[in-house]
Short mmCIF file of C-alpha atoms in Angstrom, two decimals:
data_model
loop_
_atom_site.label_atom_id
_atom_site.label_comp_id
_atom_site.label_asym_id
_atom_site.label_seq_id
_atom_site.Cartn_x
_atom_site.Cartn_y
_atom_site.Cartn_z
CA GLY A 160 140.80 305.16 -87.04
CA ALA A 161 140.79 304.11 -83.40
CA VAL A 162 137.19 303.01 -83.23
CA VAL A 163 135.87 301.27 -80.11
CA SER A 164 132.49 299.55 -80.32
CA GLN A 165 130.45 298.73 -77.24
CA HIS A 166 127.41 296.46 -77.17
CA PRO A 167 124.65 296.64 -76.10
CA SER A 168 124.00 300.38 -76.01
CA TRP A 169 121.04 299.97 -73.66
CA VAL A 170 119.78 297.10 -71.57
CA ILE A 171 116.93 296.75 -69.20
CA CYS A 172 116.64 293.62 -67.04
CA LYS A 173 115.18 292.30 -63.81
CA SER A 174 116.89 292.36 -60.53
CA GLY A 175 119.04 289.31 -59.93
CA THR A 176 119.99 288.67 -63.49
CA SER A 177 123.52 288.91 -64.92
CA VAL A 178 124.37 291.24 -67.78
CA LYS A 179 127.33 291.02 -70.09
CA ILE A 180 128.70 294.08 -71.92
CA GLU A 181 131.15 293.76 -74.76
CA CYS A 182 133.86 296.23 -75.81
CA ARG A 183 135.71 295.75 -79.06
CA SER A 184 138.54 297.68 -80.68
CA LEU A 185 137.65 297.58 -84.38
CA ASP A 186 140.74 298.87 -86.16
CA PHE A 187 143.55 298.43 -83.66
CA GLN A 188 144.85 295.93 -81.16
CA ALA A 189 144.13 297.03 -77.58
CA THR A 190 146.74 295.79 -75.18
CA THR A 191 144.94 297.56 -72.35
CA MET A 192 141.21 298.18 -71.87
CA PHE A 193 139.47 300.14 -69.14
CA TRP A 194 136.01 300.06 -67.70
CA TYR A 195 134.34 303.17 -66.29
CA ARG A 196 131.09 304.02 -64.68
CA GLN A 197 129.42 307.36 -65.05
CA PHE A 198 126.56 308.77 -63.00
CA PRO A 199 124.30 311.57 -64.32
CA LYS A 200 126.10 314.89 -64.69
CA GLN A 201 129.24 313.47 -63.20
CA SER A 202 132.64 312.58 -64.64
CA LEU A 203 133.92 309.10 -65.33
CA MET A 204 134.90 306.82 -62.52
CA LEU A 205 137.50 304.15 -63.35
CA MET A 206 136.37 300.72 -62.23
CA ALA A 207 139.12 298.46 -63.53
CA THR A 208 142.00 298.08 -65.94
CA SER A 209 142.59 294.88 -67.94
CA ASN A 210 145.52 293.71 -70.03
CA GLU A 211 145.05 291.00 -72.61
CA GLY A 212 145.47 287.57 -71.07
CA SER A 213 145.83 288.89 -67.53
CA LYS A 214 143.54 289.33 -64.58
CA ALA A 215 141.96 292.74 -64.29
CA THR A 216 143.12 295.29 -61.75
CA TYR A 217 140.21 296.72 -59.85
CA GLU A 218 140.00 300.21 -58.27
CA GLN A 219 139.40 300.51 -54.56
CA GLY A 220 135.76 299.95 -53.65
CA VAL A 221 134.87 298.03 -56.79
CA GLU A 222 133.75 294.45 -56.10
CA LYS A 223 135.62 292.10 -58.42
CA ASP A 224 133.15 289.28 -57.81
CA LYS A 225 130.30 291.63 -58.76
CA PHE A 226 131.91 293.09 -61.88
CA LEU A 227 133.64 290.26 -63.77
CA ILE A 228 136.08 291.40 -66.47
CA ASN A 229 137.54 289.24 -69.16
CA HIS A 230 140.12 290.41 -71.71
CA ALA A 231 140.59 287.25 -73.78
CA SER A 232 141.89 288.82 -76.97
CA LEU A 233 143.61 292.00 -78.15
CA THR A 234 140.30 293.28 -79.54
CA LEU A 235 137.70 292.18 -76.98
CA SER A 236 136.97 292.78 -73.34
CA THR A 237 133.76 291.95 -71.53
CA LEU A 238 132.28 293.25 -68.32
CA THR A 239 129.65 291.05 -66.65
CA VAL A 240 127.52 292.58 -63.86
CA THR A 241 126.52 289.55 -61.81
CA SER A 242 123.25 289.35 -59.93
CA ALA A 243 122.47 292.96 -60.84
CA HIS A 244 120.40 295.09 -58.53
CA PRO A 245 118.79 298.57 -59.01
CA GLU A 246 121.86 300.28 -57.44
CA ASP A 247 123.95 298.89 -60.32
CA SER A 248 121.90 300.94 -62.78
CA SER A 249 124.33 303.34 -64.45
CA PHE A 250 126.16 304.21 -67.66
CA TYR A 251 129.11 301.91 -68.27
CA ILE A 252 131.80 303.00 -70.66
CA CYS A 253 134.83 301.08 -71.89
CA SER A 254 138.00 302.49 -73.44
CA ALA A 255 140.91 300.89 -75.15
CA ARG A 256 144.55 301.83 -75.71
CA ALA A 257 146.87 300.49 -78.38
CA GLY A 258 150.45 299.58 -77.65
CA SER A 259 152.56 301.71 -75.41
CA LEU A 260 151.71 303.80 -72.40
CA ASN A 261 151.97 307.05 -74.30
CA GLN A 262 149.07 306.27 -76.53
CA PRO A 263 145.68 307.88 -75.67
CA GLN A 264 142.53 306.00 -74.59
CA HIS A 265 139.66 305.79 -77.08
CA PHE A 266 136.17 305.30 -75.68
CA GLY A 267 133.22 303.30 -76.72
CA ASP A 268 129.72 304.82 -76.77
CA GLY A 269 128.71 303.39 -73.46
CA THR A 270 126.01 301.02 -72.21
CA ARG A 271 123.02 302.31 -70.32
CA LEU A 272 122.07 299.65 -67.77
CA SER A 273 118.71 299.80 -66.06
CA ILE A 274 117.85 297.18 -63.45
CA LEU A 275 114.22 296.97 -62.48
CA GLN B 280 140.42 320.04 -53.26
CA LYS B 281 140.05 317.99 -56.41
CA GLU B 282 143.16 317.08 -58.33
CA VAL B 283 141.69 318.56 -61.53
CA GLU B 284 139.29 321.45 -61.41
CA GLN B 285 136.97 322.36 -64.29
CA ASP B 286 134.15 324.85 -64.29
CA PRO B 287 130.92 322.88 -64.88
CA GLY B 288 129.17 325.69 -66.73
CA PRO B 289 126.91 325.72 -68.51
CA LEU B 290 128.72 328.03 -70.95
CA SER B 291 126.36 329.61 -73.49
CA VAL B 292 127.77 331.31 -76.56
CA PRO B 293 126.37 332.46 -79.93
CA GLU B 294 127.26 330.60 -83.06
CA GLY B 295 130.53 331.75 -84.51
CA ALA B 296 132.08 332.77 -81.13
CA ILE B 297 135.47 331.72 -79.91
CA VAL B 298 135.09 329.38 -76.93
CA SER B 299 137.70 328.99 -74.25
CA LEU B 300 137.54 326.01 -71.90
CA ASN B 301 139.98 325.54 -69.10
CA CYS B 302 141.27 323.15 -66.42
CA THR B 303 143.61 323.61 -63.54
CA TYR B 304 145.44 320.85 -61.78
CA SER B 305 147.64 320.33 -58.75
CA ASN B 306 149.74 317.26 -59.60
CA SER B 307 153.03 318.37 -61.14
CA ALA B 308 153.66 314.79 -62.31
CA PHE B 309 150.98 315.06 -65.08
CA GLN B 310 152.64 314.96 -68.48
CA TYR B 311 149.92 313.88 -70.93
CA PHE B 312 146.90 316.09 -71.40
CA MET B 313 143.70 315.30 -73.29
CA TRP B 314 140.45 316.94 -74.19
CA TYR B 315 137.39 314.79 -74.85
CA ARG B 316 133.96 315.81 -76.13
CA GLN B 317 130.97 313.96 -74.83
CA TYR B 318 127.51 314.21 -76.32
CA SER B 319 124.51 313.25 -74.14
CA ARG B 320 124.30 309.47 -73.69
CA LYS B 321 127.47 308.85 -75.70
CA GLY B 322 131.08 307.97 -74.81
CA PRO B 323 133.79 310.59 -74.76
CA GLU B 324 135.42 311.34 -78.13
CA LEU B 325 139.10 312.29 -78.16
CA LEU B 326 139.66 315.76 -79.55
CA MET B 327 143.20 316.68 -78.57
CA TYR B 328 146.18 314.84 -77.05
CA THR B 329 149.27 316.67 -76.04
CA TYR B 330 152.45 315.91 -74.16
CA SER B 331 154.07 318.40 -71.80
CA SER B 332 153.80 322.14 -72.40
CA GLY B 333 152.99 323.93 -75.63
CA ASN B 334 150.28 324.41 -78.16
CA LYS B 335 148.62 322.05 -80.62
CA GLU B 336 146.15 322.94 -83.32
CA ASP B 337 143.75 320.71 -85.20
CA GLY B 338 141.21 322.43 -87.40
CA ARG B 339 139.04 324.69 -85.31
CA PHE B 340 140.53 323.36 -82.11
CA THR B 341 143.64 324.57 -80.27
CA ALA B 342 144.95 323.05 -77.09
CA GLN B 343 147.39 324.86 -74.84
CA VAL B 344 149.28 323.44 -71.88
CA ASP B 345 151.13 325.63 -69.35
CA LYS B 346 152.81 323.28 -66.94
CA SER B 347 154.38 326.12 -64.97
CA SER B 348 150.93 327.42 -64.14
CA LYS B 349 149.32 323.92 -64.10
CA TYR B 350 146.74 325.24 -66.49
CA ILE B 351 145.37 323.80 -69.70
CA SER B 352 142.98 325.32 -72.28
CA LEU B 353 140.98 324.27 -75.27
CA PHE B 354 139.93 326.93 -77.77
CA ILE B 355 137.21 326.36 -80.30
CA ARG B 356 137.05 328.83 -83.18
CA ASP B 357 133.94 329.55 -85.23
CA SER B 358 131.82 327.54 -82.81
CA GLN B 359 128.87 325.69 -84.21
CA PRO B 360 125.60 324.36 -82.63
CA SER B 361 127.03 320.87 -83.23
CA ASP B 362 129.80 321.74 -80.75
CA SER B 363 127.18 321.78 -77.98
CA ALA B 364 128.34 319.01 -75.66
CA THR B 365 130.22 318.41 -72.39
CA TYR B 366 133.98 318.86 -72.68
CA LEU B 367 136.19 316.81 -70.37
CA CYS B 368 139.83 317.51 -69.71
CA ALA B 369 141.93 314.49 -68.64
CA MET B 370 145.54 314.00 -67.72
CA ARG B 371 148.01 311.48 -66.47
CA SER B 372 151.59 311.08 -65.46
CA ASN B 373 154.35 309.11 -67.21
CA ALA B 374 153.83 306.17 -64.88
CA GLY B 375 150.68 304.15 -64.77
CA ASN B 376 147.48 303.98 -66.80
CA MET B 377 145.12 306.05 -64.78
CA LEU B 378 143.50 309.17 -66.26
CA THR B 379 142.41 311.87 -63.95
CA PHE B 380 139.37 313.72 -65.29
CA GLY B 381 137.98 317.13 -64.76
CA GLY B 382 134.28 317.23 -63.95
CA GLY B 383 133.43 318.47 -67.46
CA THR B 384 132.13 321.80 -68.79
CA ARG B 385 128.78 321.88 -70.55
CA LEU B 386 128.88 324.07 -73.62
CA MET B 387 125.85 325.33 -75.49
CA VAL B 388 126.26 327.04 -78.82
CA LYS B 389 123.11 328.91 -79.89
CA PRO B 390 122.23 329.45 -83.53
#
């Protein structure tokens, strides 16, 4: 149980394009979803937290107009990297939590984004 | 000083060994403690989830939390080459969503 699916797993695109990443909870309803960024050999850095039907809460230093987050249903959240540039290349990982605050976060398998 | 400290390794052990992974932390408000395993180019996989102090066992894995010392451990018995991965500790307080991660320890189990 507690499976989180993330798609695509790898995307390569040209500078200036926008890229959408999907995160789905397959066997539970995720009231809260999280988006992280991970640089090579480093730990995860939280970018934003989203609750279903509400605006996302962004961490300090994360541009909300650059990284658009939508959490339209209890099983789907999307992250759109707008006008992506090479410095946005990274490993993006989502996680989802069911129900109450004392439930753990379950992570997707990540999306490797490469901007040329 | 980081809020959660974790030795980055790499830790290299022979197959069958008992592995001990540890994290120390400074925030006494942390109540929930997790261990995740992350394979290269994959997302973290939840291994153990504990609340407050005590021990928890699941198969070959045992998690220990000592809140008085602000120290948590993950033990892996009969380690296998497939256990080779990066192990991340994570923790949070009762209030709020945010997980605070350790930097991860890279483990290599050699056949």
